[in-house]
PDB file of C-alpha atoms in Angstrom:
ATOM      1  CA  UNK A 251     -48.212-132.136  58.802  1.00  0.00           C
ATOM      2  CA  UNK A 252     -51.581-130.676  59.688  1.00  0.00           C
ATOM      3  CA  UNK A 253     -54.859-132.599  59.616  1.00  0.00           C
ATOM      4  CA  UNK A 254     -58.198-130.831  59.516  1.00  0.00           C
ATOM      5  CA  UNK A 255     -61.676-132.220  59.790  1.00  0.00           C
ATOM      6  CA  UNK A 256     -64.936-130.264  59.864  1.00  0.00           C
ATOM      7  CA  UNK A 257     -67.213-131.487  62.607  1.00  0.00           C
ATOM      8  CA  UNK A 258     -70.998-131.477  62.180  1.00  0.00           C
ATOM      9  CA  UNK A 259     -73.373-128.652  63.090  1.00  0.00           C
ATOM     10  CA  UNK A 260     -71.185-125.913  61.725  1.00  0.00           C
ATOM     11  CA  UNK A 261     -68.472-126.333  64.349  1.00  0.00           C
ATOM     12  CA  UNK A 262     -65.172-124.663  63.518  1.00  0.00           C
ATOM     13  CA  UNK A 263     -62.350-126.891  62.213  1.00  0.00           C
ATOM     14  CA  UNK A 264     -60.090-128.610  64.703  1.00  0.00           C
ATOM     15  CA  UNK A 265     -56.406-128.360  63.841  1.00  0.00           C
ATOM     16  CA  UNK A 266     -54.044-131.063  65.046  1.00  0.00           C
ATOM     17  CA  UNK A 267     -50.299-130.784  64.641  1.00  0.00           C
ATOM     18  CA  UNK A 268     -48.805-134.222  64.022  1.00  0.00           C
ATOM     19  CA  UNK A 269     -45.340-133.201  62.889  1.00  0.00           C
ATOM     20  CA  UNK A 270     -42.320-134.881  64.459  1.00  0.00           C
ATOM     21  CA  UNK A 271     -41.532-132.781  67.556  1.00  0.00           C
ATOM     22  CA  UNK A 272     -37.788-133.536  67.374  1.00  0.00           C
ATOM     23  CA  UNK A 273     -36.686-133.920  63.739  1.00  0.00           C
ATOM     24  CA  UNK A 274     -33.219-135.065  64.896  1.00  0.00           C
ATOM     25  CA  UNK A 275     -34.789-138.139  66.473  1.00  0.00           C
ATOM     26  CA  UNK A 276     -35.257-137.402  70.160  1.00  0.00           C
ATOM     27  CA  UNK A 277     -35.600-140.856  71.735  1.00  0.00           C
ATOM     28  CA  UNK A 278     -37.950-139.492  74.410  1.00  0.00           C
ATOM     29  CA  UNK A 279     -40.421-137.901  71.989  1.00  0.00           C
ATOM     30  CA  UNK A 280     -43.967-138.867  72.978  1.00  0.00           C
ATOM     31  CA  UNK A 281     -42.940-140.692  76.158  1.00  0.00           C
ATOM     32  CA  UNK A 282     -44.545-139.878  79.494  1.00  0.00           C
ATOM     33  CA  UNK A 283     -43.906-141.992  82.588  1.00  0.00           C
ATOM     34  CA  UNK A 284     -44.858-141.815  86.233  1.00  0.00           C
ATOM     35  CA  UNK A 285     -47.981-139.752  85.578  1.00  0.00           C
ATOM     36  CA  UNK A 286     -50.620-142.404  84.927  1.00  0.00           C
ATOM     37  CA  UNK A 287     -53.002-141.354  87.711  1.00  0.00           C
ATOM     38  CA  UNK A 288     -52.657-137.635  87.035  1.00  0.00           C
ATOM     39  CA  UNK A 289     -53.166-138.170  83.307  1.00  0.00           C
ATOM     40  CA  UNK A 290     -56.313-140.223  83.919  1.00  0.00           C
ATOM     41  CA  UNK A 291     -57.734-137.650  86.348  1.00  0.00           C
ATOM     42  CA  UNK A 292     -57.067-134.682  84.078  1.00  0.00           C
ATOM     43  CA  UNK A 293     -58.553-136.441  81.060  1.00  0.00           C
ATOM     44  CA  UNK A 294     -61.651-137.351  83.084  1.00  0.00           C
ATOM     45  CA  UNK A 295     -62.154-133.699  84.069  1.00  0.00           C
ATOM     46  CA  UNK A 296     -61.879-132.570  80.448  1.00  0.00           C
ATOM     47  CA  UNK A 297     -64.263-135.289  79.293  1.00  0.00           C
ATOM     48  CA  UNK A 298     -66.825-134.194  81.893  1.00  0.00           C
ATOM     49  CA  UNK A 299     -66.407-130.636  80.651  1.00  0.00           C
ATOM     50  CA  UNK A 300     -67.286-131.827  77.141  1.00  0.00           C
ATOM     51  CA  UNK A 301     -70.548-133.173  78.585  1.00  0.00           C
ATOM     52  CA  UNK A 302     -71.180-129.817  80.281  1.00  0.00           C
ATOM     53  CA  UNK A 303     -70.829-131.046  83.854  1.00  0.00           C
ATOM     54  CA  UNK A 304     -67.247-130.398  84.932  1.00  0.00           C
ATOM     55  CA  UNK A 305     -67.168-130.766  88.747  1.00  0.00           C
ATOM     56  CA  UNK A 306     -64.654-127.923  89.155  1.00  0.00           C
ATOM     57  CA  UNK A 307     -63.851-124.733  87.268  1.00  0.00           C
ATOM     58  CA  UNK A 308     -60.089-124.958  87.846  1.00  0.00           C
ATOM     59  CA  UNK A 309     -57.534-127.744  87.909  1.00  0.00           C
ATOM     60  CA  UNK A 310     -53.978-126.888  88.870  1.00  0.00           C
ATOM     61  CA  UNK A 311     -51.090-129.092  87.784  1.00  0.00           C
ATOM     62  CA  UNK A 312     -48.552-128.322  90.471  1.00  0.00           C
ATOM     63  CA  UNK A 313     -44.898-129.120  90.858  1.00  0.00           C
ATOM     64  CA  UNK A 314     -41.473-127.501  90.671  1.00  0.00           C
ATOM     65  CA  UNK A 315     -40.025-126.304  87.354  1.00  0.00           C
ATOM     66  CA  UNK A 316     -38.978-129.345  85.369  1.00  0.00           C
ATOM     67  CA  UNK A 317     -41.528-131.681  86.958  1.00  0.00           C
ATOM     68  CA  UNK A 318     -43.357-132.240  83.670  1.00  0.00           C
ATOM     69  CA  UNK A 319     -46.421-130.058  84.148  1.00  0.00           C
ATOM     70  CA  UNK A 320     -46.624-128.931  80.533  1.00  0.00           C
ATOM     71  CA  UNK A 321     -45.804-132.394  79.208  1.00  0.00           C
ATOM     72  CA  UNK A 322     -48.773-133.832  81.092  1.00  0.00           C
ATOM     73  CA  UNK A 323     -51.107-131.096  79.867  1.00  0.00           C
ATOM     74  CA  UNK A 324     -49.927-131.498  76.264  1.00  0.00           C
ATOM     75  CA  UNK A 325     -50.473-135.261  76.404  1.00  0.00           C
ATOM     76  CA  UNK A 326     -54.037-134.948  77.670  1.00  0.00           C
ATOM     77  CA  UNK A 327     -54.900-132.211  75.162  1.00  0.00           C
ATOM     78  CA  UNK A 328     -53.508-134.329  72.328  1.00  0.00           C
ATOM     79  CA  UNK A 329     -55.717-137.237  73.377  1.00  0.00           C
ATOM     80  CA  UNK A 330     -58.884-135.163  73.719  1.00  0.00           C
ATOM     81  CA  UNK A 331     -58.263-133.501  70.336  1.00  0.00           C
ATOM     82  CA  UNK A 332     -58.011-136.937  68.770  1.00  0.00           C
ATOM     83  CA  UNK A 333     -61.278-137.822  70.501  1.00  0.00           C
ATOM     84  CA  UNK A 334     -62.854-134.688  69.023  1.00  0.00           C
ATOM     85  CA  UNK A 335     -61.616-135.628  65.558  1.00  0.00           C
ATOM     86  CA  UNK A 336     -63.100-139.110  65.909  1.00  0.00           C
ATOM     87  CA  UNK A 337     -66.327-137.592  67.319  1.00  0.00           C
ATOM     88  CA  UNK A 338     -66.166-139.704  70.476  1.00  0.00           C
ATOM     89  CA  UNK A 339     -66.501-136.553  72.588  1.00  0.00           C
ATOM     90  CA  UNK A 340     -69.121-133.805  72.280  1.00  0.00           C
ATOM     91  CA  UNK A 341     -67.679-130.647  70.683  1.00  0.00           C
ATOM     92  CA  UNK A 342     -66.001-128.119  72.951  1.00  0.00           C
ATOM     93  CA  UNK A 343     -63.338-125.434  72.610  1.00  0.00           C
ATOM     94  CA  UNK A 344     -59.709-125.687  73.732  1.00  0.00           C
ATOM     95  CA  UNK A 345     -58.060-122.266  74.042  1.00  0.00           C
ATOM     96  CA  UNK A 346     -54.294-122.144  74.653  1.00  0.00           C
ATOM     97  CA  UNK A 347     -53.640-118.601  73.430  1.00  0.00           C
ATOM     98  CA  UNK A 348     -52.712-117.245  76.848  1.00  0.00           C
ATOM     99  CA  UNK A 349     -53.808-114.403  79.095  1.00  0.00           C
ATOM    100  CA  UNK A 350     -52.690-111.515  76.880  1.00  0.00           C
ATOM    101  CA  UNK A 351     -54.803-112.723  73.960  1.00  0.00           C
ATOM    102  CA  UNK A 352     -57.798-113.334  76.225  1.00  0.00           C
ATOM    103  CA  UNK A 353     -57.571-109.816  77.616  1.00  0.00           C
ATOM    104  CA  UNK A 354     -57.327-108.425  74.086  1.00  0.00           C
ATOM    105  CA  UNK A 355     -60.691-110.069  73.313  1.00  0.00           C
ATOM    106  CA  UNK A 356     -62.429-107.994  75.994  1.00  0.00           C
ATOM    107  CA  UNK A 357     -64.541-105.051  74.820  1.00  0.00           C
ATOM    108  CA  UNK A 358     -63.101-101.640  75.725  1.00  0.00           C
ATOM    109  CA  UNK A 359     -63.922-100.624  79.275  1.00  0.00           C
ATOM    110  CA  UNK A 360     -65.699 -97.307  79.876  1.00  0.00           C
ATOM    111  CA  UNK A 361     -63.316 -94.383  80.173  1.00  0.00           C
ATOM    112  CA  UNK A 362     -62.193 -93.935  83.747  1.00  0.00           C
ATOM    113  CA  UNK A 363     -59.589 -91.733  85.393  1.00  0.00           C
ATOM    114  CA  UNK A 364     -56.184 -93.242  85.947  1.00  0.00           C
ATOM    115  CA  UNK A 365     -56.151 -95.246  89.209  1.00  0.00           C
ATOM    116  CA  UNK A 366     -54.229 -93.784  92.126  1.00  0.00           C
ATOM    117  CA  UNK A 367     -50.679 -95.075  92.242  1.00  0.00           C
ATOM    118  CA  UNK A 368     -51.398 -96.901  95.499  1.00  0.00           C
ATOM    119  CA  UNK A 369     -54.409 -98.884  94.152  1.00  0.00           C
ATOM    120  CA  UNK A 370     -52.962-101.201  91.472  1.00  0.00           C
ATOM    121  CA  UNK A 371     -54.361-104.281  93.225  1.00  0.00           C
ATOM    122  CA  UNK A 372     -57.932-102.964  93.023  1.00  0.00           C
ATOM    123  CA  UNK A 373     -57.478-102.113  89.352  1.00  0.00           C
ATOM    124  CA  UNK A 374     -56.097-105.579  88.621  1.00  0.00           C
ATOM    125  CA  UNK A 375     -58.991-107.205  90.448  1.00  0.00           C
ATOM    126  CA  UNK A 376     -61.532-105.248  88.400  1.00  0.00           C
ATOM    127  CA  UNK A 377     -59.866-106.295  85.150  1.00  0.00           C
ATOM    128  CA  UNK A 378     -59.771-109.912  86.325  1.00  0.00           C
ATOM    129  CA  UNK A 379     -63.477-109.918  87.183  1.00  0.00           C
ATOM    130  CA  UNK A 380     -64.292-108.523  83.730  1.00  0.00           C
ATOM    131  CA  UNK A 381     -62.276-111.320  82.101  1.00  0.00           C
ATOM    132  CA  UNK A 382     -63.882-114.024  84.248  1.00  0.00           C
ATOM    133  CA  UNK A 383     -67.360-112.720  83.367  1.00  0.00           C
ATOM    134  CA  UNK A 384     -66.463-112.807  79.661  1.00  0.00           C
ATOM    135  CA  UNK A 385     -65.116-116.361  79.898  1.00  0.00           C
ATOM    136  CA  UNK A 386     -68.199-117.613  81.700  1.00  0.00           C
ATOM    137  CA  UNK A 387     -70.434-115.995  79.082  1.00  0.00           C
ATOM    138  CA  UNK A 388     -68.376-117.560  76.298  1.00  0.00           C
ATOM    139  CA  UNK A 389     -68.643-120.984  77.941  1.00  0.00           C
ATOM    140  CA  UNK A 390     -72.432-120.741  77.884  1.00  0.00           C
ATOM    141  CA  UNK A 391     -72.267-120.834  74.109  1.00  0.00           C
ATOM    142  CA  UNK A 392     -69.960-123.859  74.027  1.00  0.00           C
ATOM    143  CA  UNK A 393     -67.975-125.661  76.754  1.00  0.00           C
ATOM    144  CA  UNK A 394     -64.534-124.097  77.091  1.00  0.00           C
ATOM    145  CA  UNK A 395     -61.256-125.632  78.221  1.00  0.00           C
ATOM    146  CA  UNK A 396     -58.823-122.813  78.916  1.00  0.00           C
ATOM    147  CA  UNK A 397     -55.097-123.474  79.358  1.00  0.00           C
ATOM    148  CA  UNK A 398     -53.205-120.683  81.102  1.00  0.00           C
ATOM    149  CA  UNK A 399     -49.482-120.151  81.576  1.00  0.00           C
ATOM    150  CA  UNK A 400     -47.428-119.441  84.656  1.00  0.00           C
ATOM    151  CA  UNK A 401     -47.800-116.058  86.319  1.00  0.00           C
ATOM    152  CA  UNK A 402     -49.370-113.995  89.071  1.00  0.00           C
ATOM    153  CA  UNK A 403     -52.222-112.694  86.916  1.00  0.00           C
ATOM    154  CA  UNK A 404     -52.971-116.197  85.639  1.00  0.00           C
ATOM    155  CA  UNK A 405     -53.234-117.445  89.215  1.00  0.00           C
ATOM    156  CA  UNK A 406     -55.513-114.529  90.095  1.00  0.00           C
ATOM    157  CA  UNK A 407     -57.866-115.459  87.233  1.00  0.00           C
ATOM    158  CA  UNK A 408     -57.857-119.092  88.347  1.00  0.00           C
ATOM    159  CA  UNK A 409     -58.433-118.187  91.997  1.00  0.00           C
ATOM    160  CA  UNK A 410     -61.339-115.927  91.062  1.00  0.00           C
ATOM    161  CA  UNK A 411     -62.986-118.688  89.041  1.00  0.00           C
ATOM    162  CA  UNK A 412     -62.353-121.319  91.716  1.00  0.00           C
ATOM    163  CA  UNK A 413     -63.987-119.098  94.318  1.00  0.00           C
ATOM    164  CA  UNK A 414     -67.391-119.404  92.651  1.00  0.00           C
ATOM    165  CA  UNK A 415     -69.713-122.338  92.094  1.00  0.00           C
ATOM    166  CA  UNK A 416     -68.669-124.385  89.031  1.00  0.00           C
ATOM    167  CA  UNK A 417     -71.018-124.018  86.094  1.00  0.00           C
ATOM    168  CA  UNK A 418     -69.858-127.229  84.459  1.00  0.00           C
ATOM    169  CA  UNK A 419     -69.027-125.613  81.115  1.00  0.00           C
ATOM    170  CA  UNK A 420     -65.720-123.859  81.869  1.00  0.00           C
ATOM    171  CA  UNK A 421     -62.502-125.582  82.961  1.00  0.00           C
ATOM    172  CA  UNK A 422     -59.214-123.744  83.469  1.00  0.00           C
ATOM    173  CA  UNK A 423     -56.005-125.794  83.475  1.00  0.00           C
ATOM    174  CA  UNK A 424     -53.203-123.985  85.291  1.00  0.00           C
ATOM    175  CA  UNK A 425     -49.585-125.135  85.623  1.00  0.00           C
ATOM    176  CA  UNK A 426     -48.246-123.799  88.896  1.00  0.00           C
ATOM    177  CA  UNK A 427     -45.549-124.453  91.472  1.00  0.00           C
ATOM    178  CA  UNK A 428     -47.982-124.696  94.389  1.00  0.00           C
ATOM    179  CA  UNK A 429     -51.616-125.709  94.725  1.00  0.00           C
ATOM    180  CA  UNK A 430     -54.126-122.875  94.675  1.00  0.00           C
ATOM    181  CA  UNK A 431     -55.526-121.818  98.036  1.00  0.00           C
ATOM    182  CA  UNK A 432     -59.128-121.992  96.924  1.00  0.00           C
ATOM    183  CA  UNK A 433     -60.986-125.111  98.019  1.00  0.00           C
ATOM    184  CA  UNK A 434     -62.893-124.985  94.716  1.00  0.00           C
ATOM    185  CA  UNK A 435     -59.838-125.986  92.669  1.00  0.00           C
ATOM    186  CA  UNK A 436     -58.714-129.550  91.989  1.00  0.00           C
ATOM    187  CA  UNK A 437     -54.960-129.991  92.393  1.00  0.00           C
ATOM    188  CA  UNK A 438     -52.880-132.610  90.614  1.00  0.00           C
ATOM    189  CA  UNK A 439     -49.521-132.586  92.358  1.00  0.00           C
ATOM    190  CA  UNK A 440     -46.670-134.129  90.390  1.00  0.00           C
ATOM    191  CA  UNK A 441     -44.462-136.258  92.623  1.00  0.00           C
ATOM    192  CA  UNK A 442     -40.790-136.947  91.874  1.00  0.00           C
ATOM    193  CA  UNK A 443     -40.166-139.802  89.472  1.00  0.00           C
ATOM    194  CA  UNK A 444     -39.227-143.072  91.138  1.00  0.00           C
ATOM    195  CA  UNK A 445     -36.507-145.524  90.087  1.00  0.00           C
ATOM    196  CA  UNK A 446     -39.046-147.723  88.286  1.00  0.00           C
ATOM    197  CA  UNK A 447     -40.371-144.715  86.341  1.00  0.00           C
ATOM    198  CA  UNK A 448     -36.858-143.831  85.178  1.00  0.00           C
ATOM    199  CA  UNK A 449     -36.126-147.465  84.314  1.00  0.00           C
ATOM    200  CA  UNK A 450     -39.287-147.564  82.181  1.00  0.00           C
ATOM    201  CA  UNK A 451     -38.397-144.289  80.459  1.00  0.00           C
ATOM    202  CA  UNK A 452     -34.882-145.490  79.618  1.00  0.00           C
ATOM    203  CA  UNK A 453     -36.115-148.877  78.431  1.00  0.00           C
ATOM    204  CA  UNK A 454     -38.762-147.415  76.133  1.00  0.00           C
ATOM    205  CA  UNK A 455     -36.352-144.809  74.767  1.00  0.00           C
ATOM    206  CA  UNK A 456     -33.481-147.171  74.018  1.00  0.00           C
ATOM    207  CA  UNK A 457     -35.368-150.369  73.288  1.00  0.00           C
ATOM    208  CA  UNK A 458     -33.160-152.187  75.765  1.00  0.00           C
ATOM    209  CA  UNK A 459     -33.285-152.659  79.527  1.00  0.00           C
ATOM    210  CA  UNK A 460     -30.929-150.372  81.490  1.00  0.00           C
ATOM    211  CA  UNK A 461     -28.840-151.858  84.260  1.00  0.00           C
ATOM    212  CA  UNK A 462     -28.954-150.736  87.870  1.00  0.00           C
ATOM    213  CA  UNK A 463     -25.579-149.041  87.231  1.00  0.00           C
ATOM    214  CA  UNK A 464     -27.400-146.756  84.794  1.00  0.00           C
ATOM    215  CA  UNK A 465     -30.669-146.184  86.659  1.00  0.00           C
ATOM    216  CA  UNK A 466     -29.380-145.601  90.184  1.00  0.00           C
ATOM    217  CA  UNK A 467     -26.997-142.713  89.329  1.00  0.00           C
ATOM    218  CA  UNK A 468     -29.753-141.035  87.302  1.00  0.00           C
ATOM    219  CA  UNK A 469     -32.161-141.321  90.237  1.00  0.00           C
ATOM    220  CA  UNK A 470     -29.609-139.837  92.632  1.00  0.00           C
ATOM    221  CA  UNK A 471     -28.508-136.989  90.384  1.00  0.00           C
ATOM    222  CA  UNK A 472     -31.993-135.997  89.208  1.00  0.00           C
ATOM    223  CA  UNK A 473     -33.717-136.314  92.573  1.00  0.00           C
ATOM    224  CA  UNK A 474     -36.711-137.540  90.575  1.00  0.00           C
ATOM    225  CA  UNK A 475     -37.037-134.239  88.674  1.00  0.00           C
ATOM    226  CA  UNK A 476     -38.482-135.274  85.316  1.00  0.00           C
ATOM    227  CA  UNK A 477     -36.515-132.773  83.214  1.00  0.00           C
ATOM    228  CA  UNK A 478     -33.169-133.753  84.766  1.00  0.00           C
ATOM    229  CA  UNK A 479     -33.913-137.454  84.436  1.00  0.00           C
ATOM    230  CA  UNK A 480     -34.865-136.967  80.788  1.00  0.00           C
ATOM    231  CA  UNK A 481     -31.572-135.221  79.957  1.00  0.00           C
ATOM    232  CA  UNK A 482     -29.537-137.981  81.591  1.00  0.00           C
ATOM    233  CA  UNK A 483     -31.568-140.719  79.916  1.00  0.00           C
ATOM    234  CA  UNK A 484     -31.004-139.020  76.550  1.00  0.00           C
ATOM    235  CA  UNK A 485     -27.268-139.043  77.250  1.00  0.00           C
ATOM    236  CA  UNK A 486     -27.352-142.773  77.990  1.00  0.00           C
ATOM    237  CA  UNK A 487     -29.465-143.554  74.913  1.00  0.00           C
ATOM    238  CA  UNK A 488     -27.056-141.640  72.700  1.00  0.00           C
ATOM    239  CA  UNK A 489     -24.173-143.739  73.992  1.00  0.00           C
ATOM    240  CA  UNK A 490     -26.208-146.908  73.466  1.00  0.00           C
ATOM    241  CA  UNK A 491     -26.826-145.833  69.871  1.00  0.00           C
ATOM    242  CA  UNK A 492     -23.113-145.229  69.437  1.00  0.00           C
ATOM    243  CA  UNK A 493     -22.378-148.741  70.687  1.00  0.00           C
ATOM    244  CA  UNK A 494     -20.577-147.638  73.847  1.00  0.00           C
ATOM    245  CA  UNK A 495     -23.070-147.850  76.723  1.00  0.00           C
ATOM    246  CA  UNK A 496     -20.208-148.536  79.118  1.00  0.00           C
ATOM    247  CA  UNK A 497     -19.078-144.904  78.596  1.00  0.00           C
ATOM    248  CA  UNK A 498     -22.134-143.549  80.436  1.00  0.00           C
ATOM    249  CA  UNK A 499     -21.238-141.521  83.513  1.00  0.00           C
ATOM    250  CA  UNK A 500     -23.152-139.215  85.836  1.00  0.00           C
ATOM    251  CA  UNK A 501     -20.920-136.461  87.191  1.00  0.00           C
ATOM    252  CA  UNK A 502     -21.294-134.601  90.453  1.00  0.00           C
ATOM    253  CA  UNK A 503     -22.293-131.421  88.604  1.00  0.00           C
ATOM    254  CA  UNK A 504     -25.220-133.225  86.952  1.00  0.00           C
ATOM    255  CA  UNK A 505     -27.203-132.860  90.185  1.00  0.00           C
ATOM    256  CA  UNK A 506     -27.514-129.138  89.325  1.00  0.00           C
ATOM    257  CA  UNK A 507     -30.232-128.856  86.671  1.00  0.00           C
ATOM    258  CA  UNK A 508     -28.871-125.576  85.294  1.00  0.00           C
ATOM    259  CA  UNK A 509     -25.384-126.991  84.826  1.00  0.00           C
ATOM    260  CA  UNK A 510     -26.803-130.196  83.383  1.00  0.00           C
ATOM    261  CA  UNK A 511     -28.814-128.210  80.854  1.00  0.00           C
ATOM    262  CA  UNK A 512     -25.776-126.118  79.891  1.00  0.00           C
ATOM    263  CA  UNK A 513     -23.710-129.248  79.424  1.00  0.00           C
ATOM    264  CA  UNK A 514     -26.402-130.819  77.260  1.00  0.00           C
ATOM    265  CA  UNK A 515     -26.620-127.767  74.978  1.00  0.00           C
ATOM    266  CA  UNK A 516     -22.839-127.639  74.750  1.00  0.00           C
ATOM    267  CA  UNK A 517     -22.800-131.261  73.628  1.00  0.00           C
ATOM    268  CA  UNK A 518     -25.387-130.578  70.930  1.00  0.00           C
ATOM    269  CA  UNK A 519     -23.314-127.747  69.493  1.00  0.00           C
ATOM    270  CA  UNK A 520     -20.231-129.909  68.898  1.00  0.00           C
TER     271      UNK A 520
END
């Protein structure tokens, strides 16, 4: 269900989606473990942006696929949107539409001849500079938190912004596999989950404490990768719900995230 509230001073409505993310009853819905420091640091950066004095223009959330980059970003954005609704933060804009939509907002560029086939990099750089200029101008009207996706062009936009002096009113959040090279970007690197993190996740999901015979195989098979650990914890919770926790097993193939994911989907289709 959607909640809307009009903030003062003619600010546009804030829309907050509070529907159940997993109607079937995903036991891990809303849970985030092992990311306390990163969550606190990212929220602090966004809160400083709301005050117009963000210390950096770019923050990268780095880690391998499945490390929980998007989950961390979603959690922080949910919290700051609630703060906006309760008016405990000054108004600012959160834009998650992605690079294609941002580029579509740009005014048409003056007609120019087609670039030589061997100069695509120069053409891309010119388009990126035009977008960065537009974003910085937009942020002067109202602080802007921009969430980009994964991709080469997204990283180029972030690198371009990080290369300049931060203006305090624009913050780009970029999920990426590796930290940006620019010294002007803040990097939040997501470490592998530890045994205690996985124990906490399983305990909160099932409402009962997992034994070492449950936690240790999950740690070994997942290697601390958040997505793999989550799939295995879901499997254990399902067996707990069915009253047969002793049936939980971690197979050799579960160490391969792709195979683990395929097996999970196959189980859901039965």
